[in-house]
Short mmCIF file of C-alpha atoms in Angstrom, two decimals:
data_model
loop_
_atom_site.label_atom_id
_atom_site.label_comp_id
_atom_site.label_asym_id
_atom_site.label_seq_id
_atom_site.Cartn_x
_atom_site.Cartn_y
_atom_site.Cartn_z
CA MET A 1 128.57 46.89 17.47
CA SER A 2 127.78 44.68 14.42
CA GLY A 3 125.72 45.83 11.49
CA VAL A 4 123.44 44.22 8.71
CA ILE A 5 122.84 45.56 5.18
CA ARG A 6 119.45 46.60 4.09
CA LYS A 7 117.98 48.34 1.01
CA ASN A 8 116.42 51.65 1.39
CA ALA A 9 113.53 53.04 -0.70
CA ASN A 10 116.01 54.13 -3.44
CA ASN A 11 117.54 50.69 -3.58
CA LEU A 12 120.76 51.97 -1.99
CA SER A 13 122.66 49.79 0.38
CA VAL A 14 122.75 51.21 4.09
CA CYS A 15 124.12 49.77 7.19
CA VAL A 16 121.64 49.42 10.08
CA LYS A 17 123.12 48.80 13.43
CA SER A 18 122.29 45.49 15.19
CA HIS A 19 121.27 46.07 18.82
CA ASN A 20 122.98 43.71 21.25
CA LYS A 21 122.15 45.88 24.40
CA MET A 22 119.10 47.62 25.67
CA ASP A 23 117.40 50.06 23.29
CA GLN A 24 115.92 53.33 24.65
CA TYR A 25 113.31 55.33 22.93
CA ASP A 26 110.81 58.19 23.60
CA VAL A 27 108.02 56.12 22.45
CA THR A 28 107.53 52.44 21.40
CA ILE A 29 104.63 51.50 19.39
CA ILE A 30 103.35 47.97 19.35
CA GLY A 31 101.34 47.19 16.17
CA GLY A 32 101.91 48.44 12.61
CA GLY A 33 98.34 49.13 11.59
CA SER A 34 96.61 52.51 11.08
CA ALA A 35 97.07 53.93 14.52
CA GLY A 36 100.55 52.69 14.85
CA LEU A 37 101.83 54.11 11.60
CA VAL A 38 100.16 57.56 12.33
CA LEU A 39 102.01 57.44 15.69
CA ALA A 40 105.33 56.47 14.00
CA VAL A 41 105.14 59.15 11.50
CA ALA A 42 104.11 61.86 14.12
CA GLY A 43 106.71 60.84 16.49
CA ALA A 44 109.61 61.01 13.88
CA LYS A 45 108.57 64.32 12.58
CA LEU A 46 108.50 65.76 16.02
CA GLY A 47 112.20 64.55 16.52
CA LYS A 48 111.41 61.65 18.79
CA THR A 49 113.25 58.52 19.01
CA VAL A 50 110.58 55.92 17.94
CA ALA A 51 110.61 52.09 17.81
CA LEU A 52 107.67 50.35 15.87
CA VAL A 53 107.14 46.74 16.59
CA GLU A 54 105.06 44.69 14.17
CA LYS A 55 104.73 40.81 14.35
CA HIS A 56 103.73 40.33 10.71
CA ARG A 57 103.76 43.15 8.13
CA LEU A 58 102.94 46.94 8.28
CA GLY A 59 99.61 48.10 7.16
CA GLY A 60 97.70 46.09 9.63
CA ASP A 61 94.08 44.59 9.13
CA CYS A 62 92.99 47.56 6.90
CA LEU A 63 95.60 46.87 4.16
CA TRP A 64 95.89 42.98 4.24
CA THR A 65 92.37 41.71 5.36
CA GLY A 66 90.01 44.58 5.81
CA CYS A 67 89.51 47.89 3.94
CA VAL A 68 91.56 47.58 0.90
CA PRO A 69 90.99 44.01 -0.33
CA SER A 70 87.28 44.24 0.48
CA LYS A 71 86.80 47.50 -1.38
CA ALA A 72 88.93 46.10 -4.27
CA ILE A 73 86.69 43.07 -4.65
CA LEU A 74 83.52 45.03 -4.17
CA LYS A 75 84.68 47.23 -7.22
CA ALA A 76 85.18 44.16 -9.25
CA ALA A 77 81.71 42.84 -8.20
CA LYS A 78 80.18 46.15 -8.97
CA VAL A 79 81.68 45.92 -12.57
CA ALA A 80 80.34 42.51 -13.05
CA ASN A 81 76.90 43.72 -11.96
CA TYR A 82 77.02 46.64 -14.43
CA VAL A 83 77.92 44.24 -17.12
CA LYS A 84 75.10 42.05 -16.17
CA GLU A 85 72.59 44.98 -16.08
CA ALA A 86 74.20 46.66 -19.29
CA GLY A 87 71.15 45.98 -21.33
CA ARG A 88 68.89 48.54 -19.49
CA PHE A 89 71.47 51.24 -20.54
CA GLY A 90 71.18 50.08 -24.10
CA ILE A 91 74.33 48.43 -24.13
CA ARG A 92 74.76 44.79 -25.39
CA VAL A 93 77.33 42.58 -23.73
CA ASP A 94 77.58 38.92 -24.91
CA ASP A 95 79.15 36.16 -23.09
CA ALA A 96 80.60 37.93 -20.14
CA GLN A 97 82.74 35.71 -17.94
CA VAL A 98 84.22 36.41 -14.33
CA ASP A 99 87.83 35.30 -14.17
CA PHE A 100 88.13 34.81 -10.33
CA ASP A 101 92.05 34.37 -10.48
CA GLN A 102 92.02 37.99 -12.23
CA VAL A 103 89.63 39.38 -9.72
CA MET A 104 91.92 38.12 -6.82
CA ALA A 105 95.07 39.45 -8.71
CA HIS A 106 93.35 42.77 -8.88
CA VAL A 107 92.78 42.71 -5.11
CA THR A 108 96.52 41.82 -4.59
CA SER A 109 97.73 44.74 -6.84
CA ALA A 110 95.85 47.28 -5.01
CA GLN A 111 97.37 46.14 -1.70
CA GLU A 112 100.89 45.99 -3.19
CA ALA A 113 100.49 49.41 -4.68
CA ILE A 114 99.62 50.80 -1.18
CA LYS A 115 102.30 48.84 0.49
CA SER A 116 104.92 50.06 -1.80
CA GLU A 117 103.92 53.64 -1.78
CA HIS A 118 102.81 54.12 1.93
CA ASP A 119 103.33 51.19 4.10
CA ASN A 120 106.82 50.26 3.08
CA PRO A 121 109.07 49.67 6.09
CA GLU A 122 111.94 51.43 4.51
CA ARG A 123 110.01 54.60 4.06
CA PHE A 124 109.64 54.66 7.92
CA ARG A 125 113.16 53.79 8.54
CA GLU A 126 114.22 56.62 6.43
CA MET A 127 112.23 59.06 8.69
CA GLY A 128 114.28 57.49 11.59
CA VAL A 129 111.77 54.96 12.96
CA ASP A 130 113.24 51.72 14.17
CA VAL A 131 110.91 49.11 12.63
CA ILE A 132 111.14 45.72 14.30
CA PHE A 133 109.52 42.70 12.96
CA GLY A 134 108.86 40.18 15.79
CA GLU A 135 106.64 39.22 18.70
CA GLY A 136 107.24 40.30 22.21
CA GLN A 137 105.82 41.15 25.59
CA PHE A 138 106.04 43.56 28.53
CA ASP A 139 108.52 43.07 31.25
CA GLY A 140 107.08 45.63 33.76
CA THR A 141 105.91 49.04 32.85
CA GLY A 142 109.05 50.31 31.32
CA LYS A 143 110.21 47.58 29.09
CA PHE A 144 109.16 45.65 26.07
CA VAL A 145 111.08 42.44 25.02
CA VAL A 146 110.89 41.39 21.39
CA LYS A 147 112.48 38.76 19.44
CA ASP A 148 113.71 40.54 16.20
CA ARG A 149 113.22 38.29 13.28
CA GLU A 150 115.42 40.22 10.82
CA GLU A 151 118.33 40.36 13.26
CA ALA A 152 117.64 37.09 14.85
CA GLN A 153 118.19 38.21 18.41
CA MET A 154 116.31 39.28 21.52
CA ARG A 155 115.82 42.93 22.13
CA SER A 156 114.84 44.82 25.38
CA LEU A 157 113.12 48.12 24.53
CA THR A 158 112.95 50.65 27.22
CA SER A 159 110.73 53.64 26.47
CA LYS A 160 109.32 56.83 28.17
CA LYS A 161 106.00 55.94 26.61
CA PHE A 162 104.50 52.93 25.04
CA VAL A 163 101.45 52.64 22.80
CA ILE A 164 99.52 49.40 22.25
CA ALA A 165 97.91 49.25 18.78
CA THR A 166 97.65 45.56 18.10
CA GLY A 167 94.36 45.53 16.49
CA SER A 168 91.79 42.78 16.48
CA ARG A 169 90.82 39.53 14.73
CA PRO A 170 87.73 37.79 13.62
CA ALA A 171 85.57 36.40 16.33
CA ILE A 172 84.65 32.68 15.73
CA PRO A 173 81.36 31.32 17.22
CA ALA A 174 81.24 28.03 18.92
CA ILE A 175 79.37 26.01 16.49
CA PRO A 176 79.60 22.10 16.69
CA GLY A 177 81.70 20.79 13.70
CA LEU A 178 82.83 24.24 12.53
CA GLU A 179 86.58 23.77 13.48
CA SER A 180 86.83 20.33 12.08
CA GLY A 181 84.95 21.11 8.98
CA GLY A 182 86.82 24.46 8.14
CA TYR A 183 85.70 27.94 7.50
CA LEU A 184 86.62 31.18 6.03
CA HIS A 185 86.71 34.61 7.73
CA SER A 186 87.90 38.12 6.80
CA GLU A 187 91.48 37.09 6.95
CA ASN A 188 91.78 33.89 4.97
CA VAL A 189 88.98 34.52 2.51
CA TRP A 190 91.46 36.37 0.19
CA ASP A 191 93.46 33.20 -0.27
CA LEU A 192 90.58 31.46 -2.11
CA LYS A 193 91.66 30.04 -5.38
CA GLU A 194 88.33 29.28 -6.76
CA LEU A 195 85.01 31.08 -6.63
CA PRO A 196 82.62 29.04 -4.26
CA SER A 197 79.55 28.01 -6.01
CA ARG A 198 77.50 28.01 -2.85
CA LEU A 199 78.49 30.23 0.05
CA LEU A 200 76.99 30.58 3.44
CA VAL A 201 77.77 33.82 5.31
CA ILE A 202 77.20 33.80 8.99
CA GLY A 203 76.54 37.22 10.22
CA ALA A 204 74.83 40.29 8.52
CA GLY A 205 76.92 43.05 9.87
CA PRO A 206 79.02 45.25 7.53
CA ILE A 207 81.54 42.33 6.72
CA GLY A 208 78.96 39.80 6.11
CA ILE A 209 76.95 42.14 3.84
CA GLU A 210 79.73 43.63 1.86
CA LEU A 211 81.49 40.33 1.12
CA GLY A 212 78.14 38.52 0.77
CA GLN A 213 76.97 40.90 -1.96
CA ALA A 214 80.40 40.81 -3.58
CA PHE A 215 80.48 37.03 -3.74
CA HIS A 216 76.95 37.04 -5.16
CA ARG A 217 77.66 39.37 -7.97
CA LEU A 218 80.71 37.39 -8.91
CA GLY A 219 78.62 34.33 -9.42
CA SER A 220 78.24 32.47 -6.04
CA GLU A 221 74.93 31.46 -4.81
CA VAL A 222 74.96 33.33 -1.40
CA THR A 223 72.93 32.55 1.74
CA ILE A 224 73.30 35.09 4.75
CA VAL A 225 72.11 33.91 8.13
CA GLN A 226 71.45 36.31 10.80
CA ARG A 227 70.70 35.56 14.47
CA GLY A 228 68.77 38.67 15.02
CA ASN A 229 65.68 40.07 13.44
CA ARG A 230 67.33 42.57 11.04
CA ILE A 231 70.59 43.12 9.05
CA LEU A 232 72.96 45.78 9.74
CA PRO A 233 71.79 45.97 13.31
CA LYS A 234 73.63 49.22 14.30
CA GLU A 235 72.01 51.17 11.52
CA ASP A 236 68.69 53.06 11.74
CA ASN A 237 65.63 50.61 11.33
CA GLU A 238 64.57 52.09 8.15
CA VAL A 239 68.12 51.63 6.68
CA SER A 240 68.13 48.04 7.56
CA GLU A 241 64.74 47.39 6.21
CA ARG A 242 65.66 49.01 2.88
CA MET A 243 68.94 47.20 2.41
CA LEU A 244 67.12 43.92 3.24
CA ASN A 245 64.87 44.46 0.41
CA TYR A 246 67.43 45.65 -2.00
CA LEU A 247 69.71 42.53 -1.25
CA ARG A 248 66.89 40.13 -1.56
CA GLU A 249 65.62 41.64 -4.79
CA GLU A 250 69.26 40.98 -6.15
CA GLY A 251 68.71 37.36 -5.42
CA ILE A 252 70.50 36.86 -2.02
CA THR A 253 69.00 34.60 0.20
CA ILE A 254 68.89 36.40 3.81
CA LEU A 255 67.43 34.24 6.73
CA LEU A 256 66.70 36.27 9.92
CA ASN A 257 66.26 34.72 13.40
CA THR A 258 68.31 31.92 12.29
CA CYS A 259 71.15 30.14 14.13
CA PRO A 260 73.59 27.61 12.67
CA VAL A 261 73.58 24.76 14.99
CA GLU A 262 75.88 22.14 13.40
CA VAL A 263 78.41 21.81 10.45
CA GLY A 264 78.75 18.34 9.13
CA ASN A 265 81.75 16.63 7.73
CA ARG A 266 83.12 17.82 4.32
CA GLU A 267 83.29 15.47 1.30
CA GLN A 268 87.05 16.01 1.36
CA ALA A 269 89.49 16.12 4.27
CA SER A 270 89.67 19.68 5.59
CA VAL A 271 92.84 21.53 6.20
CA ASP A 272 94.66 23.14 9.22
CA GLN A 273 92.84 26.38 9.70
CA ASN A 274 96.17 27.82 10.90
CA ARG A 275 97.26 27.79 7.20
CA CYS A 276 95.39 30.87 5.69
CA ASP A 277 96.97 30.12 2.22
CA ASP A 278 94.98 26.92 2.07
CA PRO A 279 91.19 27.29 2.65
CA PRO A 280 89.01 24.28 3.15
CA SER A 281 87.70 22.47 0.23
CA GLY A 282 84.76 19.98 -0.47
CA ARG A 283 81.04 20.52 0.23
CA CYS A 284 79.49 20.22 3.62
CA SER A 285 76.08 20.53 5.13
CA VAL A 286 74.91 22.99 7.56
CA ARG A 287 72.09 22.53 10.01
CA LEU A 288 70.15 25.69 10.58
CA GLU A 289 67.38 26.49 13.11
CA THR A 290 64.63 29.12 12.53
CA ALA A 291 61.79 29.48 14.93
CA GLY A 292 62.40 26.00 16.31
CA GLU A 293 62.45 24.40 12.83
CA ASP A 294 65.51 22.84 11.33
CA ARG A 295 66.59 22.93 7.87
CA SER A 296 69.78 21.70 6.17
CA LEU A 297 71.89 23.64 3.67
CA GLU A 298 74.65 22.26 1.28
CA VAL A 299 77.43 24.55 0.77
CA ASP A 300 80.97 24.82 -0.56
CA GLN A 301 82.28 27.48 1.85
CA ILE A 302 81.29 28.92 5.20
CA LEU A 303 82.24 32.61 5.85
CA ILE A 304 82.21 33.67 9.44
CA ALA A 305 81.30 37.35 9.92
CA VAL A 306 79.94 37.78 13.57
CA GLY A 307 82.39 40.39 14.94
CA ARG A 308 85.91 40.78 16.13
CA ARG A 309 88.07 40.19 19.16
CA PRO A 310 90.90 42.40 20.50
CA ASN A 311 94.52 41.13 20.18
CA VAL A 312 95.60 41.17 23.92
CA GLU A 313 97.09 37.77 24.37
CA GLY A 314 100.71 37.17 24.94
CA LEU A 315 101.66 40.74 25.46
CA GLY A 316 102.30 40.58 29.19
CA LEU A 317 99.76 43.18 30.03
CA ASP A 318 99.28 41.98 33.47
CA THR A 319 103.05 42.40 34.29
CA ALA A 320 102.68 46.11 32.94
CA GLY A 321 99.58 46.84 35.03
CA VAL A 322 97.35 47.37 32.03
CA GLU A 323 93.82 46.14 32.70
CA VAL A 324 91.68 44.42 30.08
CA GLU A 325 88.00 43.85 29.74
CA ARG A 326 86.11 41.74 27.22
CA SER A 327 85.72 44.63 24.63
CA GLY A 328 89.40 45.34 24.79
CA ILE A 329 92.11 47.47 26.84
CA CYS A 330 90.67 49.62 29.34
CA VAL A 331 91.47 53.27 28.45
CA ASN A 332 90.41 56.81 29.99
CA LYS A 333 89.24 59.59 27.77
CA ARG A 334 92.80 60.56 27.06
CA LEU A 335 93.36 56.92 25.82
CA ARG A 336 95.76 56.26 28.68
CA THR A 337 95.79 52.56 30.09
CA THR A 338 95.76 51.77 33.79
CA ALA A 339 99.49 52.02 33.38
CA ASN A 340 100.51 55.74 33.46
CA ASN A 341 102.95 55.52 30.82
CA ILE A 342 101.13 53.35 28.35
CA PHE A 343 98.51 54.28 26.04
CA ALA A 344 96.36 52.24 23.53
CA ALA A 345 94.61 52.97 20.25
CA GLY A 346 92.62 51.32 17.46
CA ASP A 347 90.66 48.09 17.59
CA VAL A 348 92.34 46.89 20.58
CA VAL A 349 90.32 49.41 22.82
CA GLY A 350 87.18 48.32 21.42
CA HIS A 351 85.21 51.52 21.10
CA TYR A 352 84.76 52.10 17.13
CA LEU A 353 86.37 49.44 15.05
CA PHE A 354 87.24 51.59 12.03
CA THR A 355 90.70 52.52 10.40
CA HIS A 356 89.71 56.39 10.42
CA VAL A 357 88.80 56.28 14.26
CA ALA A 358 92.11 54.41 14.93
CA ALA A 359 94.06 57.30 13.22
CA PHE A 360 92.01 59.90 14.93
CA GLN A 361 92.83 58.16 18.24
CA ALA A 362 96.54 58.07 17.38
CA ALA A 363 96.50 61.89 16.51
CA GLN A 364 94.88 62.35 20.10
CA ILE A 365 97.61 60.23 21.74
CA VAL A 366 100.26 62.31 19.90
CA ARG A 367 98.68 65.52 21.42
CA ASN A 368 98.63 64.03 24.90
CA MET A 369 102.22 62.59 24.96
CA PHE A 370 104.09 65.17 23.34
CA PHE A 371 102.38 68.63 24.11
CA PRO A 372 101.73 70.53 27.34
CA GLY A 373 98.38 69.63 29.03
CA SER A 374 96.06 66.94 27.72
CA SER A 375 92.81 66.57 25.78
CA ALA A 376 89.89 64.13 26.02
CA ILE A 377 88.98 62.39 22.93
CA ASP A 378 85.51 63.26 21.53
CA TYR A 379 83.32 60.57 19.94
CA SER A 380 80.29 62.75 19.48
CA VAL A 381 80.55 62.89 15.69
CA VAL A 382 81.91 59.67 14.42
CA PRO A 383 80.91 58.82 10.61
CA TRP A 384 81.16 55.31 9.18
CA THR A 385 80.28 53.69 5.82
CA THR A 386 79.23 50.09 4.81
CA PHE A 387 80.47 49.78 1.33
CA CYS A 388 77.75 47.64 -0.13
CA ASP A 389 75.70 48.87 -3.11
CA PRO A 390 74.11 51.14 -2.53
CA GLU A 391 76.39 52.24 0.15
CA VAL A 392 75.18 52.96 3.72
CA ALA A 393 76.61 55.85 5.50
CA ARG A 394 75.73 57.00 9.13
CA CYS A 395 76.79 59.84 11.46
CA GLY A 396 75.15 60.52 14.83
CA MET A 397 71.77 59.07 16.34
CA THR A 398 69.28 56.84 14.84
CA GLU A 399 65.57 57.97 15.07
CA ALA A 400 64.89 55.90 17.90
CA GLU A 401 68.10 57.06 19.89
CA ALA A 402 67.09 60.69 19.23
CA ARG A 403 63.55 60.23 20.36
CA ALA A 404 64.89 58.46 23.50
CA LYS A 405 67.18 61.21 24.41
CA HIS A 406 65.47 64.27 23.09
CA GLY A 407 61.82 63.52 22.91
CA LYS A 408 60.20 65.62 20.23
CA ILE A 409 62.33 65.86 17.19
CA ASP A 410 62.13 66.71 13.47
CA VAL A 411 62.88 64.10 10.76
CA PHE A 412 63.39 64.88 7.23
CA SER A 413 63.75 62.50 4.33
CA VAL A 414 64.49 62.58 0.55
CA ASP A 415 64.15 59.54 -1.67
CA LEU A 416 66.77 59.07 -4.35
CA ARG A 417 63.92 58.83 -6.95
CA ASP A 418 63.68 62.59 -6.40
CA VAL A 419 67.25 63.32 -7.05
CA ASP A 420 67.79 64.15 -10.89
CA ARG A 421 71.42 62.59 -10.91
CA ALA A 422 70.28 59.40 -9.53
CA VAL A 423 67.44 59.28 -12.03
CA SER A 424 69.99 60.01 -15.04
CA ASP A 425 72.42 57.19 -13.63
CA GLY A 426 69.44 54.80 -13.18
CA GLU A 427 70.74 54.47 -9.46
CA THR A 428 67.38 55.29 -7.68
CA ARG A 429 67.67 52.74 -4.81
CA GLY A 430 68.13 54.67 -1.56
CA PHE A 431 67.35 57.78 0.46
CA VAL A 432 68.71 60.33 2.93
CA LYS A 433 67.24 60.64 6.39
CA VAL A 434 68.09 63.44 8.78
CA ILE A 435 67.01 63.78 12.43
CA ALA A 436 67.25 67.23 13.93
CA THR A 437 66.27 69.26 17.07
CA ARG A 438 62.64 70.45 16.71
CA TRP A 439 63.15 74.17 16.88
CA THR A 440 66.78 75.01 15.83
CA GLY A 441 67.51 72.37 13.14
CA LYS A 442 70.58 71.31 14.66
CA ILE A 443 71.47 68.02 13.15
CA LEU A 444 71.32 65.02 15.55
CA GLY A 445 71.87 62.07 13.17
CA VAL A 446 72.20 61.51 9.33
CA HIS A 447 71.61 58.20 7.40
CA LEU A 448 72.44 57.84 3.82
CA VAL A 449 71.52 54.82 1.47
CA CYS A 450 72.87 55.88 -1.97
CA PRO A 451 75.82 55.56 -4.49
CA GLY A 452 78.91 57.25 -3.01
CA ALA A 453 77.28 57.68 0.45
CA GLY A 454 80.65 57.63 2.09
CA GLU A 455 81.58 60.58 0.18
CA VAL A 456 78.35 62.71 0.43
CA ILE A 457 78.17 62.27 4.23
CA HIS A 458 81.22 64.34 4.89
CA GLU A 459 79.29 67.58 4.40
CA PHE A 460 76.84 66.68 7.25
CA VAL A 461 79.81 65.53 9.35
CA LEU A 462 81.46 68.98 9.03
CA ALA A 463 77.91 70.58 9.66
CA MET A 464 77.52 68.46 13.00
CA LYS A 465 81.03 69.08 14.21
CA GLU A 466 80.81 72.74 13.70
CA GLY A 467 77.17 73.18 14.77
CA ILE A 468 75.93 74.29 11.30
CA PRO A 469 72.10 73.93 11.15
CA LEU A 470 69.96 72.77 8.34
CA ARG A 471 68.90 76.40 7.80
CA LYS A 472 72.45 77.21 6.64
CA LEU A 473 72.97 74.09 4.64
CA SER A 474 69.89 74.92 2.73
CA GLY A 475 71.20 78.28 1.80
CA MET A 476 74.57 76.65 0.30
CA ILE A 477 74.88 76.35 -3.51
CA HIS A 478 75.37 72.89 -4.68
CA VAL A 479 76.48 71.67 -8.02
CA TYR A 480 73.78 70.20 -10.28
CA PRO A 481 73.27 67.27 -10.93
CA THR A 482 75.26 65.56 -8.29
CA TYR A 483 74.38 63.08 -5.36
CA SER A 484 75.53 65.91 -2.96
CA SER A 485 72.58 67.97 -3.99
CA ILE A 486 70.59 65.61 -1.74
CA VAL A 487 72.18 67.59 1.10
CA TRP A 488 70.58 70.72 -0.15
CA ARG A 489 67.20 69.07 -0.95
CA VAL A 490 66.85 67.51 2.61
CA ALA A 491 68.09 70.61 4.28
CA GLY A 492 65.52 72.74 2.42
CA LYS A 493 62.87 70.50 3.77
CA TRP A 494 63.45 72.27 7.10
CA LEU A 495 62.11 75.56 5.51
CA ALA A 496 58.99 73.64 4.45
CA GLU A 497 58.43 71.14 7.25
CA GLY A 498 60.43 72.26 10.32
CA LYS A 499 58.46 72.92 13.57
CA LEU A 500 59.81 76.24 13.94
CA VAL A 501 58.93 77.50 10.39
CA GLN A 502 55.45 75.88 10.52
CA THR A 503 54.71 77.72 13.88
CA LEU A 504 55.86 81.04 12.50
CA ARG A 505 53.53 80.54 9.36
CA ASN A 506 50.66 79.61 11.81
CA VAL A 507 51.32 82.80 13.94
CA VAL A 508 51.52 84.89 10.77
CA SER A 509 48.41 83.38 9.28
CA ALA A 510 46.50 83.83 12.48
CA ALA A 511 47.63 87.51 12.67
CA ARG A 512 46.43 88.11 9.15
CA ARG A 513 42.93 86.37 9.77
CA ASN A 514 42.61 88.48 12.94
CA LYS A 515 43.53 91.68 11.06
CA ILE A 516 40.84 90.80 8.34
CA GLU A 517 38.22 90.07 11.23
CA THR A 518 39.09 93.32 12.78
CA SER A 519 38.85 95.33 9.61
CA LYS A 520 35.26 94.12 8.99
#
């Protein structure tokens, strides 16, 4: 059996065997994103033989095109905005400039730091994971055939269990002229060499709102178009309305109930969209339709942000007996596919397209694959955050959903203008809204719009997961002044406005009046 020399994490040369026969594993993971990496680490620590197949690079969408780069550019944009507004804090900043090359270098440095520390292939190999770079497909339910790029040979991987964690990719709408004109999406936007003067964002979900605000703050003239009648359509109505106002106040143009119907030719020749390192160049016109009326918009770049599609093509899923629907691979509550020995996790199953949910699903699969019995996954408490400014965080039901399911409910809100830390920081845009059961104060849903909302929400998440009512949250000591004190403030409203407390007060007041009347 031949061997190849690789460097390990300590830069020491080690011999890694080159497989020229069928490889056998306890579990083979297809996809090296969040779910795949969690599974690989867990399997290795449990002493299982693990193969991890990744067609490109470890880290997945989160590291290379999603969470990490978007948060890095959002931080740069927030700093730019702080500089722009420094005067309201009594600080004079003259001739501030945005160096877009350095902004993108900051994005890349964040990615490389996380890659070298956490997502380095050699880190996993040292744990005992066989990391294989290449594309492959199932050959029946027990074999996955992959072309190993590093060893330049085909490998047949047999495994007791398989996990499909191939993620998702941007969905591209069928707009005449879009393909020929060229466009950006959440994968190739990071290869921009110049800041677009005029940017059109198609889609007002989390990706569109985050990147639209970021590019606006860095200096682009941004227009966001949304087919529906509100932005962030999965959020509570009040959250969508507030954020719409905040973004428009910043100077971002947002067109609702608007459809792009045609993209014109660019002034310069467009490029091959398959080359992510070379985004399209030259201005183009886009024809928009709003309430039956057409308008034309001249832009430098078009950013598509209308959703994502599961990566299921080319895997030979039909030969493995794995059923697929439009949203992704079909799995049961234990994340098992229609093939008994094949599981799936992450974006490819289409439930919640979040990195933290993918990791949560992976942990559940570990439980169901390697331990006695099995456990159904519980999605009753799933938090998420849109990292615009202010941040938007949610867990549980919207007010409309809660009323539809529970009928009469209690709703408590606190505006950020009533939070001392927000006033001190000059960050008073936002609010917290809690939906609870009418009598017991059990939390049904939480909606936060505030700085650091993605951090603050976790106290509510714990309360919802463990059934802690608002009454108990109101009795906890919170540090002053913090944004987290908003939890104590809104929980305290249960004592002042909750239906149970009001009813008890009315009973006591009636008893007192009756006693007074009797004593007369």
